[in-house]
C-alpha cells in the first residue's frame, strides 16, 4: 500500500516548522503532527490586550502560581498546566522541563537571541576529548545559516569575531546611552572582550518575502511573550508554516501525541508514526516515506525509546545505546547586577525587545584558570518605569506622583555557559509510571559536572569585575550555585550526531545511522552545546537535513 504522505514531521515548533517548509517547497506532500492544540496566528494572541483588560494587574493569583510558573495573565495561554504532563526525576537531581504544547511550540515562547556556532565549537569535542567529534564543521552549515537568517530576519551587528561568526543581518537595534558608555569602559578595561547589541530574530527592515507573508518591522512594544500579531519576531506560526501552506503540500494535525515510529524490518525503513488523540485517547497511524522527529530533545528521545521492536528492543535506531543519553542544557544562573549614577537626563525610545551580548572570551582570547570551554553574557541597561510601583507599598496622589518619573539606571548580566556531554545524564522511560494517555512517563536523571560548576563560579567573578570596571555601583553577583539543569530551556544532545554508529545515533545529515529514512533535527541532535543560544543552529540543521532528505528520496536511496 502506498504511504499517505511523502514526509511526516513530528513537532511544529522551531525545527518542525523549518522541516515542513523545506520539504513542502521541494514538492513533498508533508504531514505535521502537533501534540498540542491549534493556535491561530494573531487571533489567539494577547498582544493587543490593554493593561486594564488583564485581571490581577497581569499577575497569577497565589493559589495558581504553582500551576503556571513564570507565567502572567497575558502569557498563561502558552503555558501547560503543571501536573497535566508529569515526568519524574531523582529526589536529589532536579531538572526543569519547560514545554509549549500548542501549534508553533516554543517558537512562540523563545527569547529570540540568534547566534551562529563557530569552528571553535564544532572542533571542541575532538580537541579536549569530551564527547564525540561532530561530523560537520562550520563550512558545512554556513550556507544554511545564511538561508535561515535571510528568511527569518535576524538583526545584528557584524563584529568579525572568530568565536561568533557574522551572518546575514538586518539593521541592528541600537544600544542605549548607558550601554554605549558601558561598552566603551568595558573594552578599555578588557581589550580582548567585546560588547555588542544582541543578534535577535526581529525584523527591522522587512524584505518583500517577509511582507508577502504578512510580517512587518518590530514595533518595540516588547510584548513578544504574548505572541506578535505583526509577525515581527520569527515563529513557525508567522513564518515557516504559512510558507509551507502556500505550496498546498502541507497537512497539519493538532491534538495528536507522537507515540512511536513504526519500523519495517524487511526494508529497514520507518514506515509511519503512531499517535494518540489527546482528546479521545484513541490511537491511529499515519504512514510516510520519510520521518522527521522535531519534538524537542526530550520529546524526540521519548518517542524513539518508545518505538521498540524485535530489531530495536531498546528503541528505534538505538543500536549504539545513545538514545536518551548526553542530555545537556546551558549552565545558567550566573551573572550580576548593579546601579549607575549619571545620565539622569537621558532616556530611550520604546521598549526594545533585545539586550546586549558579550561573546565568549574564556579559552578563546583569554585562558580559563581551571576549566574547558566558556560562557557568554546577555544583559541590558534600563531605567525603572511606573510599573515598579506594583511591588511597592503606597497609595494616593503622592504615591502616583512619585511614579511619574523614571527611577535611576540599573544593569543586569546573565551568563550562559557550555555544559559538557556526559552519557550518564540521560532520559529514560519510567518502568511503572504512565501519563493520562497510557504512555510511559519520561524519567530525567541529569546534573552538572565539576567543569560546569567551575565555569559557573568564574562567570560570577567575571560579571562582578566587569560591572565594577564599567563604573556600576552596588554590584552583586547572583547566587553561588548555578540553576538546576533545564532552567536555560536549551535541552540538547539526547540523539547526538557523530561519525561512528557505535557511539552516535545520527550521521552528518541528521539521518539515523540505523534507519536511513529517519531524521532528527531538534536539539536532540546536538553533539555539544557551545555557549550560544542554539535555536538558529536547529533552524539551519533542519533546513539542511530536509534538503538532503528530499535529494535522497529523489535518488531512491532512502
Coordinates of C-alpha atoms in Angstrom, one line a residue:
X1 CA 0.0 0.0 0.0
X2 CA 1.3 3.4 -0.9
X3 CA 2.1 5.7 2.1
X4 CA -0.3 8.5 2.7
X5 CA 2.4 11.2 2.8
X6 CA 5.9 11.7 1.4
X7 CA 7.1 13.0 4.7
X8 CA 5.9 13.1 8.3
X9 CA 7.2 15.8 10.7
X10 CA 6.6 15.3 14.4
X11 CA 6.5 18.7 16.1
X12 CA 5.6 22.2 14.8
X13 CA 8.0 24.4 16.6
X14 CA 11.3 25.9 15.6
X15 CA 12.7 22.7 13.9
X16 CA 9.4 21.2 12.7
X17 CA 8.3 24.4 11.0
X18 CA 11.6 24.6 9.1
X19 CA 11.5 20.9 8.1
X20 CA 7.9 21.4 6.9
X21 CA 8.8 24.5 4.9
X22 CA 11.8 23.0 3.1
X23 CA 10.1 19.6 2.4
X24 CA 6.9 21.1 1.0
X25 CA 8.8 23.6 -1.1
X26 CA 10.6 20.6 -2.7
X27 CA 7.2 19.2 -3.7
X28 CA 6.8 16.6 -0.9
X29 CA 3.3 16.1 0.5
X30 CA 4.1 16.6 4.2
X31 CA 2.1 16.0 7.4
X32 CA 3.0 17.9 10.5
X33 CA 1.9 16.3 13.7
X34 CA 1.5 18.5 16.8
X35 CA 0.6 17.2 20.2
X36 CA -0.9 20.5 21.4
X37 CA -3.9 22.4 20.4
X38 CA -4.4 24.6 17.4
X39 CA -3.4 28.2 17.7
X40 CA -4.3 30.9 15.1
X41 CA -1.6 33.4 14.3
X42 CA -2.8 36.8 15.6
X43 CA -6.3 35.8 16.6
X44 CA -5.1 33.8 19.6
X45 CA -2.5 36.3 20.8
X46 CA -2.9 38.7 23.7
X47 CA -0.5 41.4 22.5
X48 CA -3.3 43.9 22.0
X49 CA -4.9 43.4 25.4
X50 CA -4.6 46.7 27.3
X51 CA -3.2 46.7 30.9
X52 CA -6.7 47.4 32.3
X53 CA -8.1 44.5 30.5
X54 CA -5.8 42.0 32.2
X55 CA -7.1 40.7 35.6
X56 CA -5.0 40.9 38.7
X57 CA -2.6 43.5 37.2
X58 CA -1.5 40.8 34.8
X59 CA -0.4 38.6 37.6
X60 CA -1.3 35.0 38.5
X61 CA -3.2 34.6 41.8
X62 CA -1.2 32.9 44.6
X63 CA -3.3 29.7 44.5
X64 CA -2.5 29.2 40.8
X65 CA 1.2 30.2 40.8
X66 CA 2.4 26.6 41.3
X67 CA 0.3 25.5 38.3
X68 CA 1.6 28.2 35.9
X69 CA 5.2 29.0 37.0
X70 CA 6.8 32.1 35.3
X71 CA 3.5 33.0 33.6
X72 CA 1.3 36.1 33.6
X73 CA -2.3 36.5 32.7
X74 CA -1.2 37.6 29.2
X75 CA 1.1 34.5 28.7
X76 CA -0.9 31.9 30.6
X77 CA -2.4 30.6 27.4
X78 CA 1.0 29.5 26.2
X79 CA 1.9 27.6 29.3
X80 CA 1.0 24.0 30.2
X81 CA -0.8 23.4 33.5
X82 CA 1.6 21.8 35.9
X83 CA 0.7 18.2 36.6
X84 CA -1.1 17.6 33.3
X85 CA 2.1 16.3 31.7
X86 CA 4.2 14.7 34.5
X87 CA 7.8 13.5 34.4
X88 CA 10.0 12.2 37.2
X89 CA 13.5 13.0 38.5
X90 CA 15.7 11.6 41.3
X91 CA 15.0 13.5 44.6
X92 CA 18.5 15.0 44.7
X93 CA 18.8 15.8 41.0
X94 CA 16.2 18.4 39.9
X95 CA 15.6 19.1 36.3
X96 CA 13.2 21.9 35.0
X97 CA 11.4 20.9 31.8
X98 CA 9.5 23.9 30.2
X99 CA 7.4 23.0 27.3
X100 CA 5.0 24.6 24.8
X101 CA 2.2 22.2 23.8
X102 CA 0.4 24.1 21.1
X103 CA 0.8 24.7 17.3
X104 CA 4.1 26.6 16.9
X105 CA 5.5 25.1 20.1
X106 CA 8.3 27.1 21.8
X107 CA 8.9 29.2 18.7
X108 CA 6.1 31.3 20.4
X109 CA 7.9 31.4 23.7
X110 CA 11.6 31.8 22.9
X111 CA 13.9 34.8 23.7
X112 CA 14.8 35.2 20.0
X113 CA 18.5 35.5 20.6
X114 CA 20.1 34.1 17.4
X115 CA 23.9 33.3 17.2
X116 CA 25.9 31.1 14.9
X117 CA 28.2 28.4 16.3
X118 CA 31.8 28.5 15.0
X119 CA 34.6 26.0 14.3
X120 CA 35.8 26.6 17.8
X121 CA 32.6 24.9 18.9
X122 CA 32.4 22.2 16.2
X123 CA 36.0 21.2 17.0
X124 CA 35.9 21.4 20.8
X125 CA 34.9 17.8 21.5
X126 CA 37.7 16.4 19.3
X127 CA 40.3 18.8 20.8
X128 CA 39.6 18.3 24.5
X129 CA 38.2 14.8 24.4
X130 CA 34.8 15.4 26.0
X131 CA 32.0 13.7 24.0
X132 CA 32.4 12.6 20.4
X133 CA 33.6 14.6 17.4
X134 CA 30.9 16.5 15.4
X135 CA 30.6 15.0 11.9
X136 CA 30.3 18.5 10.4
X137 CA 32.3 21.7 10.5
X138 CA 31.3 25.4 10.2
X139 CA 31.7 25.4 6.4
X140 CA 29.1 22.6 6.1
X141 CA 26.4 24.6 7.8
X142 CA 27.4 28.2 7.0
X143 CA 25.3 28.3 3.8
X144 CA 22.3 27.1 5.8
X145 CA 22.8 29.7 8.4
X146 CA 22.7 32.3 5.5
X147 CA 19.5 30.6 4.2
X148 CA 17.5 30.7 7.5
X149 CA 18.7 34.1 8.6
X150 CA 17.6 35.7 5.3
X151 CA 14.1 34.2 5.6
X152 CA 13.7 34.6 9.4
X153 CA 15.0 38.1 9.7
X154 CA 17.9 38.4 12.1
X155 CA 19.0 41.9 13.2
X156 CA 22.5 42.4 14.4
X157 CA 25.9 44.0 14.1
X158 CA 28.8 42.4 12.3
X159 CA 31.9 42.2 14.5
X160 CA 34.4 39.9 12.7
X161 CA 34.8 37.6 15.7
X162 CA 36.3 34.1 15.2
X163 CA 34.1 32.7 18.0
X164 CA 30.9 34.3 16.8
X165 CA 30.7 34.3 13.0
X166 CA 28.8 37.2 11.4
X167 CA 25.6 36.5 9.4
X168 CA 23.1 37.9 7.0
X169 CA 21.9 40.7 9.3
X170 CA 19.1 43.2 9.1
X171 CA 19.9 46.6 10.6
X172 CA 21.0 46.3 14.2
X173 CA 18.9 47.7 17.1
X174 CA 20.7 50.5 18.9
X175 CA 22.4 50.4 22.3
X176 CA 21.1 53.0 24.7
X177 CA 23.3 55.7 26.1
X178 CA 24.4 53.8 29.2
X179 CA 25.1 50.7 27.2
X180 CA 27.3 52.7 24.9
X181 CA 29.2 54.1 27.9
X182 CA 29.5 50.6 29.4
X183 CA 30.8 49.2 26.1
X184 CA 33.4 52.0 26.0
X185 CA 34.6 51.4 29.5
X186 CA 34.5 47.6 29.3
X187 CA 36.5 47.4 26.1
X188 CA 39.2 49.7 27.6
X189 CA 39.4 47.6 30.8
X190 CA 39.3 44.3 28.9
X191 CA 40.7 44.8 25.4
X192 CA 40.0 41.1 24.5
X193 CA 36.3 41.3 25.3
X194 CA 33.5 42.8 23.2
X195 CA 30.1 44.2 23.9
X196 CA 27.6 44.2 21.0
X197 CA 23.9 44.6 20.6
X198 CA 22.1 41.2 20.7
X199 CA 21.5 39.4 17.5
X200 CA 17.8 38.7 17.5
X201 CA 15.1 37.3 15.3
X202 CA 13.2 40.6 15.0
X203 CA 12.6 42.2 11.6
X204 CA 14.0 45.7 11.4
X205 CA 13.9 46.1 7.6
X206 CA 11.3 43.8 6.2
X207 CA 12.1 42.1 2.9
X208 CA 9.5 41.6 0.1
X209 CA 9.3 37.9 1.1
X210 CA 8.6 38.8 4.7
X211 CA 6.0 41.4 3.7
X212 CA 4.3 38.9 1.4
X213 CA 3.8 36.6 4.4
X214 CA 2.2 39.4 6.4
X215 CA 5.2 40.1 8.5
X216 CA 6.4 43.6 9.3
X217 CA 9.0 45.5 11.3
X218 CA 9.3 45.3 15.1
X219 CA 7.2 47.9 16.9
X220 CA 9.4 48.0 20.0
X221 CA 6.5 47.1 22.3
X222 CA 8.2 44.1 24.0
X223 CA 5.0 42.1 24.2
X224 CA 6.7 39.2 22.4
X225 CA 5.8 36.6 25.0
X226 CA 2.1 37.2 24.3
X227 CA 2.5 36.4 20.6
X228 CA 3.2 39.1 17.9
X229 CA 0.4 40.0 15.6
X230 CA 2.8 41.9 13.4
X231 CA 4.8 38.7 12.8
X232 CA 7.9 40.8 13.6
X233 CA 9.7 38.1 15.6
X234 CA 10.3 34.8 13.9
X235 CA 8.0 31.9 14.8
X236 CA 6.8 28.9 12.9
X237 CA 3.3 30.3 13.2
X238 CA 4.2 33.6 11.5
X239 CA 6.8 32.4 9.0
X240 CA 7.6 28.8 8.1
X241 CA 4.2 27.2 8.4
X242 CA 2.5 29.9 6.3
X243 CA 5.2 29.5 3.7
X244 CA 4.6 25.7 3.7
X245 CA 0.9 26.3 3.3
X246 CA 1.4 28.3 0.2
X247 CA 2.8 25.2 -1.5
X248 CA -0.5 23.3 -1.0
X249 CA 1.6 20.4 0.1
X250 CA 1.0 20.8 3.8
X251 CA -1.3 19.0 6.2
X252 CA -1.4 19.8 9.9
X253 CA -2.9 17.6 12.6
X254 CA -3.1 19.0 16.1
X255 CA -4.0 17.3 19.4
X256 CA -2.0 14.3 18.2
X257 CA 0.6 13.0 20.6
X258 CA 3.5 11.3 19.0
X259 CA 3.7 7.8 20.5
X260 CA 6.2 5.9 18.4
X261 CA 7.8 5.4 15.0
X262 CA 6.7 2.3 13.1
X263 CA 9.6 0.2 11.7
X264 CA 9.6 -2.4 8.9
X265 CA 12.5 -4.8 9.4
X266 CA 12.2 -6.2 5.8
X267 CA 13.0 -2.8 4.3
X268 CA 14.9 -1.4 7.3
X269 CA 12.8 1.8 7.0
X270 CA 10.5 3.8 9.2
X271 CA 7.0 3.5 7.6
X272 CA 5.0 5.8 9.7
X273 CA 4.1 7.3 13.1
X274 CA 1.6 6.1 15.7
X275 CA -0.2 8.9 17.6
X276 CA -2.7 9.1 20.4
X277 CA -5.5 11.6 20.0
X278 CA -5.1 13.9 23.1
X279 CA -8.9 14.4 23.4
X280 CA -10.3 10.9 22.7
X281 CA -7.2 9.0 23.8
X282 CA -7.6 6.7 20.7
X283 CA -4.6 5.7 18.7
X284 CA -4.1 5.9 14.9
X285 CA -1.3 5.6 12.4
X286 CA -0.1 7.9 9.7
X287 CA 2.3 6.5 7.0
X288 CA 5.0 8.2 5.1
X289 CA 8.2 7.7 3.1
X290 CA 10.4 9.7 5.5
X291 CA 10.0 10.7 9.1
X292 CA 11.4 13.8 10.8
X293 CA 11.4 13.9 14.6
X294 CA 11.3 17.6 15.8
X295 CA 9.6 17.1 19.1
X296 CA 12.4 18.7 21.2
X297 CA 15.4 17.0 22.7
X298 CA 13.5 15.1 25.4
X299 CA 10.3 14.6 23.4
X300 CA 12.1 13.1 20.4
X301 CA 14.1 10.8 22.6
X302 CA 10.9 9.7 24.3
X303 CA 9.3 8.7 21.0
X304 CA 12.4 6.8 19.9
X305 CA 12.7 4.9 23.2
X306 CA 9.0 4.1 22.9
X307 CA 9.5 2.7 19.4
X308 CA 10.5 -0.8 20.5
X309 CA 10.6 -3.8 18.1
X310 CA 12.4 -7.1 17.8
X311 CA 15.1 -5.3 15.7
X312 CA 15.4 -2.5 18.2
X313 CA 14.4 -3.7 21.6
X314 CA 15.6 -0.6 23.4
X315 CA 14.1 1.9 20.9
X316 CA 14.3 2.6 17.2
X317 CA 17.8 3.4 15.8
X318 CA 19.3 2.7 19.2
X319 CA 22.0 0.1 18.5
X320 CA 24.5 2.5 20.0
X321 CA 22.5 2.8 23.3
X322 CA 23.0 6.5 22.9
X323 CA 19.3 7.5 22.5
X324 CA 18.4 9.4 25.6
X325 CA 22.0 9.8 26.8
X326 CA 24.1 13.0 26.9
X327 CA 21.3 15.3 27.9
X328 CA 22.6 18.8 28.2
X329 CA 21.4 22.3 28.9
X330 CA 23.3 25.6 29.1
X331 CA 24.8 26.3 32.5
X332 CA 22.7 29.2 33.8
X333 CA 22.0 31.2 36.9
X334 CA 25.3 33.1 36.8
X335 CA 25.7 36.9 36.5
X336 CA 25.5 40.1 38.4
X337 CA 23.5 43.4 38.7
X338 CA 24.2 46.9 39.8
X339 CA 23.2 50.6 39.6
X340 CA 24.7 53.6 37.9
X341 CA 24.9 57.2 38.9
X342 CA 24.5 59.6 36.0
X343 CA 22.6 60.0 32.7
X344 CA 19.5 61.1 34.8
X345 CA 18.6 63.4 32.0
X346 CA 18.7 60.6 29.4
X347 CA 16.1 58.0 28.4
X348 CA 15.4 55.8 25.4
X349 CA 12.5 55.4 22.9
X350 CA 10.2 52.4 23.0
X351 CA 10.7 49.1 24.7
X352 CA 13.5 47.4 22.7
X353 CA 12.9 43.6 22.9
X354 CA 16.6 42.9 23.0
X355 CA 19.7 43.4 25.1
X356 CA 23.4 43.4 24.6
X357 CA 25.7 40.4 24.2
X358 CA 29.3 39.8 25.5
X359 CA 30.6 36.9 23.4
X360 CA 32.7 34.1 24.9
X361 CA 36.3 35.1 25.7
X362 CA 37.4 32.3 28.1
X363 CA 39.6 29.8 26.2
X364 CA 39.3 32.0 23.1
X365 CA 41.1 35.3 23.8
X366 CA 41.8 34.6 27.4
X367 CA 42.8 31.4 29.2
X368 CA 40.5 30.0 31.9
X369 CA 42.0 29.1 35.2
X370 CA 40.7 25.5 35.6
X371 CA 38.1 24.5 33.1
X372 CA 37.5 23.9 29.4
X373 CA 35.0 25.7 27.1
X374 CA 33.5 29.0 28.2
X375 CA 30.5 31.3 28.5
X376 CA 28.9 34.4 27.1
X377 CA 26.8 37.1 28.8
X378 CA 23.5 38.7 27.9
X379 CA 22.4 41.8 29.6
X380 CA 20.9 45.3 29.4
X381 CA 20.8 48.7 31.0
X382 CA 17.5 50.3 31.8
X383 CA 15.5 52.7 33.9
X384 CA 12.6 51.7 36.1
X385 CA 9.2 52.6 34.8
X386 CA 6.0 53.4 36.6
X387 CA 5.4 49.6 36.8
X388 CA 7.9 49.4 39.6
X389 CA 5.0 50.6 41.7
X390 CA 3.4 47.3 41.5
X391 CA 5.9 46.0 44.0
X392 CA 5.9 49.0 46.3
X393 CA 3.7 49.9 49.3
X394 CA 1.8 53.1 48.8
X395 CA -1.4 54.8 47.9
X396 CA -2.8 58.2 47.0
X397 CA -1.7 61.2 45.0
X398 CA 1.9 61.4 46.4
X399 CA 2.5 57.8 45.5
X400 CA 1.2 58.2 42.0
X401 CA 3.3 61.4 41.6
X402 CA 6.4 59.6 42.7
X403 CA 5.9 57.1 39.8
X404 CA 5.6 59.8 37.1
X405 CA 9.3 60.0 36.6
X406 CA 11.6 57.0 35.8
X407 CA 13.9 55.7 38.5
X408 CA 17.7 55.5 38.2
X409 CA 19.7 53.3 35.8
X410 CA 20.4 49.6 36.5
X411 CA 22.2 46.8 34.7
X412 CA 21.8 43.1 34.6
X413 CA 24.2 40.4 33.3
X414 CA 23.2 36.8 32.8
X415 CA 25.8 34.2 31.9
X416 CA 25.2 31.1 29.7
X417 CA 27.9 28.5 29.8
X418 CA 28.7 25.4 27.9
X419 CA 27.7 22.1 29.7
X420 CA 29.8 19.1 28.8
X421 CA 28.3 15.9 27.4
X422 CA 28.0 13.1 29.9
X423 CA 26.4 9.8 28.9
X424 CA 25.1 9.3 32.5
X425 CA 22.9 12.4 32.1
X426 CA 20.0 10.7 30.4
X427 CA 16.3 10.4 29.6
X428 CA 14.7 7.0 30.1
X429 CA 11.1 5.7 30.2
X430 CA 9.8 5.2 33.7
X431 CA 9.3 1.5 34.3
X432 CA 5.9 1.9 36.1
X433 CA 4.5 5.4 35.8
X434 CA 2.4 6.4 32.9
X435 CA 0.6 9.6 31.9
X436 CA -3.1 10.1 31.3
X437 CA -2.7 8.7 27.8
X438 CA -1.1 5.5 28.9
X439 CA 2.4 6.4 27.7
X440 CA 5.4 5.7 30.0
X441 CA 6.5 8.9 31.7
X442 CA 9.8 10.4 31.0
X443 CA 12.4 10.0 33.8
X444 CA 15.2 12.6 33.7
X445 CA 18.4 12.0 35.5
X446 CA 20.8 14.9 34.9
X447 CA 23.2 17.0 36.9
X448 CA 26.0 19.5 36.4
X449 CA 29.6 18.2 36.4
X450 CA 32.7 19.7 38.1
X451 CA 33.7 21.5 34.9
X452 CA 30.3 23.1 34.6
X453 CA 30.4 24.3 38.3
X454 CA 33.9 25.7 38.0
X455 CA 32.8 27.6 34.8
X456 CA 29.8 29.0 36.7
X457 CA 31.9 30.2 39.6
X458 CA 34.3 32.0 37.3
X459 CA 31.4 33.6 35.4
X460 CA 30.1 35.2 38.6
X461 CA 33.5 36.6 39.4
X462 CA 33.9 37.9 35.8
X463 CA 30.4 39.5 35.9
X464 CA 31.1 41.4 39.1
X465 CA 34.6 42.5 37.9
X466 CA 33.2 43.8 34.5
X467 CA 30.4 45.8 36.1
X468 CA 32.7 47.4 38.6
X469 CA 35.3 48.2 35.9
X470 CA 32.5 49.9 33.9
X471 CA 31.6 52.1 36.9
X472 CA 28.5 50.5 38.3
X473 CA 27.7 50.7 42.0
X474 CA 26.1 48.3 44.4
X475 CA 27.2 45.4 42.3
X476 CA 26.3 42.0 43.5
X477 CA 26.6 38.5 42.0
X478 CA 23.8 36.1 41.6
X479 CA 23.6 33.0 43.8
X480 CA 26.7 30.9 44.5
X481 CA 25.2 27.9 42.8
X482 CA 24.0 27.7 39.2
X483 CA 20.5 26.9 38.4
X484 CA 19.4 23.3 38.0
X485 CA 19.7 21.9 34.5
X486 CA 16.8 22.7 32.3
X487 CA 16.5 26.2 33.6
X488 CA 18.0 27.7 30.5
X489 CA 15.4 25.9 28.4
X490 CA 18.1 24.8 25.9
X491 CA 17.8 21.0 26.2
X492 CA 20.2 19.2 23.8
X493 CA 22.1 16.1 23.0
X494 CA 19.8 13.0 23.5
X495 CA 20.2 11.8 19.9
X496 CA 23.6 13.0 19.0
X497 CA 25.3 13.3 15.7
X498 CA 28.7 11.6 15.1
X499 CA 30.9 9.7 12.7
X500 CA 30.7 6.3 14.4
X501 CA 27.4 4.4 14.5
X502 CA 28.7 2.7 17.7
X503 CA 28.9 5.9 19.6
X504 CA 26.3 8.2 18.0
X505 CA 22.8 8.0 16.6
X506 CA 22.8 10.4 13.6
X507 CA 25.2 10.9 10.8
X508 CA 26.3 14.2 9.2
X509 CA 22.9 14.7 7.6
X510 CA 20.9 14.2 10.8
X511 CA 20.0 10.8 9.4
X512 CA 19.8 7.8 11.7
X513 CA 22.8 5.5 11.2
X514 CA 20.5 2.5 11.7
X515 CA 17.3 3.6 9.8
X516 CA 18.1 5.8 6.8
X517 CA 14.7 7.4 6.3
X518 CA 14.5 8.6 9.9
X519 CA 15.9 12.2 10.6
X520 CA 16.1 14.1 13.9
X521 CA 16.8 17.8 13.7
X522 CA 15.8 19.4 17.0
X523 CA 18.1 20.0 20.0
X524 CA 18.4 16.2 20.4
X525 CA 20.9 16.1 17.5
X526 CA 23.5 18.4 19.2
X527 CA 26.8 16.8 19.9
X528 CA 27.9 19.7 22.1
X529 CA 26.1 22.8 23.3
X530 CA 28.6 25.7 22.7
X531 CA 27.5 28.6 24.9
X532 CA 25.4 30.5 22.3
X533 CA 21.6 30.3 22.2
X534 CA 21.0 27.2 20.0
X535 CA 17.8 27.9 18.1
X536 CA 19.4 29.3 15.0
X537 CA 21.5 26.2 14.7
X538 CA 18.4 24.0 15.0
X539 CA 16.8 26.0 12.1
X540 CA 19.9 25.6 9.9
X541 CA 20.2 21.9 10.8
X542 CA 16.5 21.3 9.9
X543 CA 16.7 23.1 6.6
X544 CA 19.9 21.3 5.6
X545 CA 18.6 17.9 6.6
X546 CA 15.3 18.4 4.7
X547 CA 17.2 19.4 1.6
X548 CA 19.3 16.2 1.8
X549 CA 16.3 14.0 2.6
X550 CA 14.5 15.3 -0.5
X551 CA 17.6 14.6 -2.6
X552 CA 17.9 11.1 -1.1
X553 CA 14.2 10.4 -1.9
X554 CA 14.7 11.7 -5.4
X555 CA 17.7 9.4 -5.9
X556 CA 15.9 6.5 -4.4
X557 CA 18.5 5.8 -1.7
X558 CA 16.0 6.0 1.2

